[in-house]
Amino acid sequence: MQYGYARGSTVNMNLNRNIEVQNINEIHSFVEDTPQLMENLSIRDNMNFFLSLWKEDRKKYKIKFEFFLKMFKLDRYNGESIKNLSLGTKQKVFISLMLSRDVLVYILDEPFNSLDKESQIALSNYINRSTKSFIVVSHDNSKINYNREIKLGR
């Protein structure tokens, strides 16, 4: 398992490989603490919109996105406009969109804040079991098991 964790002035991360950067957008996916979605579009239309922005294998992306829809129990909201969803549901959609990408590093800024308890557990289990690299910024360090600590000085 490879992931990172940031708390206050402490950052914990383990990438276990050298990364040669050509285009930074192709190696990372960033989940902000406020979901950035197209409010007038449905969940599926948002997926198609975001997918059009990236160089992703469409089939693999859609399979992974379906996995996250089931994990977060978002299937029932398929036809709904994003504007009609709660903040927590919007956050689950945004996390699903970003984690469906095939990148080297996932950066998550306060990903648990708007999530219900069941979704927090599902997300933390996913991160803890993943072989991908994660940098997670959170005020609650009880959700992620991290393996290396790097302290940033002031």
XYZ file of C-alpha atoms in Angstrom:
154
model
C 0.000 0.000 0.000
C 1.283 3.437 -0.909
C -0.304 6.623 0.329
C 0.378 9.835 2.125
C -1.225 11.810 4.858
C -0.889 15.483 5.764
C -1.867 16.939 9.119
C -0.967 20.443 10.233
C 2.715 20.867 9.378
C 3.232 17.107 8.950
C 3.098 15.307 5.615
C 3.300 11.545 5.357
C 3.827 9.919 1.990
C 5.393 6.957 0.285
C 5.615 6.918 -3.496
C 8.253 4.154 -3.758
C 9.321 5.192 -7.247
C 10.848 8.023 -9.211
C 8.318 9.944 -11.266
C 9.374 11.589 -14.499
C 6.849 14.368 -15.043
C 5.806 15.262 -18.579
C 2.360 16.633 -17.801
C 1.429 16.956 -14.116
C -2.284 16.531 -14.921
C -1.643 13.055 -16.268
C 0.019 11.754 -13.096
C -2.305 13.071 -10.374
C -5.961 13.505 -9.545
C -7.023 16.151 -7.025
C -10.148 15.953 -4.879
C -10.870 19.377 -3.412
C -12.834 19.787 -0.205
C -15.577 21.501 -2.239
C -16.940 19.442 -5.152
C -16.359 21.052 -8.559
C -19.228 19.726 -10.671
C -21.433 20.893 -13.518
C -24.574 21.684 -11.493
C -27.093 21.444 -14.361
C -25.847 18.050 -15.527
C -26.688 14.587 -14.181
C -24.108 12.311 -12.564
C -23.565 10.424 -15.852
C -23.354 13.645 -17.869
C -20.750 14.940 -15.405
C -18.801 11.716 -15.897
C -18.868 12.180 -19.677
C -17.896 15.846 -19.346
C -14.916 15.147 -17.079
C -13.852 12.139 -19.115
C -13.684 14.376 -22.198
C -11.069 16.531 -20.409
C -8.578 13.729 -19.762
C -6.559 11.168 -21.702
C -8.175 8.123 -20.110
C -9.141 4.707 -21.383
C -12.906 5.321 -21.590
C -13.896 1.712 -20.930
C -11.643 1.315 -17.860
C -12.734 4.700 -16.509
C -16.424 3.861 -16.833
C -15.960 0.460 -15.151
C -14.149 2.089 -12.250
C -16.751 4.869 -12.047
C -19.516 2.229 -11.826
C -17.593 0.612 -8.961
C -17.586 3.898 -7.028
C -21.269 4.569 -7.780
C -22.077 1.223 -6.153
C -19.597 1.741 -3.303
C -21.218 5.094 -2.406
C -24.756 3.861 -3.259
C -25.259 6.607 -5.848
C -27.131 4.443 -8.386
C -30.509 5.876 -7.343
C -29.426 9.423 -8.256
C -28.504 8.616 -11.870
C -30.975 10.953 -13.583
C -30.846 13.739 -11.003
C -29.241 17.092 -11.737
C -26.270 17.734 -9.477
C -27.937 20.939 -8.218
C -30.663 18.810 -6.555
C -28.201 16.700 -4.539
C -26.966 17.260 -0.978
C -23.391 18.425 -0.382
C -22.424 14.943 0.846
C -23.830 13.298 -2.288
C -22.063 15.857 -4.489
C -18.808 15.080 -2.675
C -19.301 11.343 -3.310
C -19.870 12.036 -7.016
C -16.745 14.220 -7.203
C -14.608 11.665 -5.336
C -15.911 8.966 -7.704
C -14.992 11.053 -10.751
C -11.466 11.740 -9.521
C -10.666 8.259 -8.171
C -11.834 6.664 -11.436
C -8.821 8.179 -13.176
C -5.760 6.002 -13.791
C -3.001 8.167 -12.310
C 0.044 7.680 -10.081
C -1.009 9.914 -7.184
C -4.404 10.825 -5.750
C -4.484 13.999 -3.663
C -7.514 14.311 -1.389
C -8.202 17.488 0.592
C -10.512 16.801 3.554
C -12.344 14.014 1.707
C -14.300 12.814 4.767
C -15.838 16.162 5.787
C -19.179 16.003 3.960
C -19.538 12.228 3.921
C -21.912 10.162 6.036
C -20.328 7.560 8.352
C -20.951 4.643 5.953
C -19.277 6.509 3.074
C -16.346 7.525 5.294
C -15.758 3.872 6.141
C -16.097 2.794 2.489
C -13.620 5.468 1.322
C -11.076 4.765 4.068
C -11.288 1.018 3.347
C -10.731 1.691 -0.349
C -7.690 3.895 0.332
C -6.220 1.471 2.878
C -6.540 -1.480 0.476
C -5.415 0.326 -2.666
C -2.008 -0.199 -4.266
C -2.073 3.377 -5.588
C -0.376 6.364 -3.933
C -2.494 8.773 -1.897
C -1.819 12.098 -0.230
C -4.695 12.807 2.133
C -5.080 16.123 3.947
C -7.401 15.751 6.925
C -7.912 16.903 10.483
C -8.987 13.368 11.385
C -6.102 10.896 11.159
C -8.127 7.946 12.472
C -9.436 6.972 9.032
C -6.171 6.215 7.210
C -3.258 3.936 8.073
C -0.088 5.620 6.877
C 3.408 4.203 6.791
C 5.832 7.122 6.641
C 5.938 10.518 8.305
C 7.726 13.548 6.918
C 7.748 16.612 9.164
C 7.819 20.015 7.520
C 9.729 22.658 9.438
C 8.695 26.257 9.752
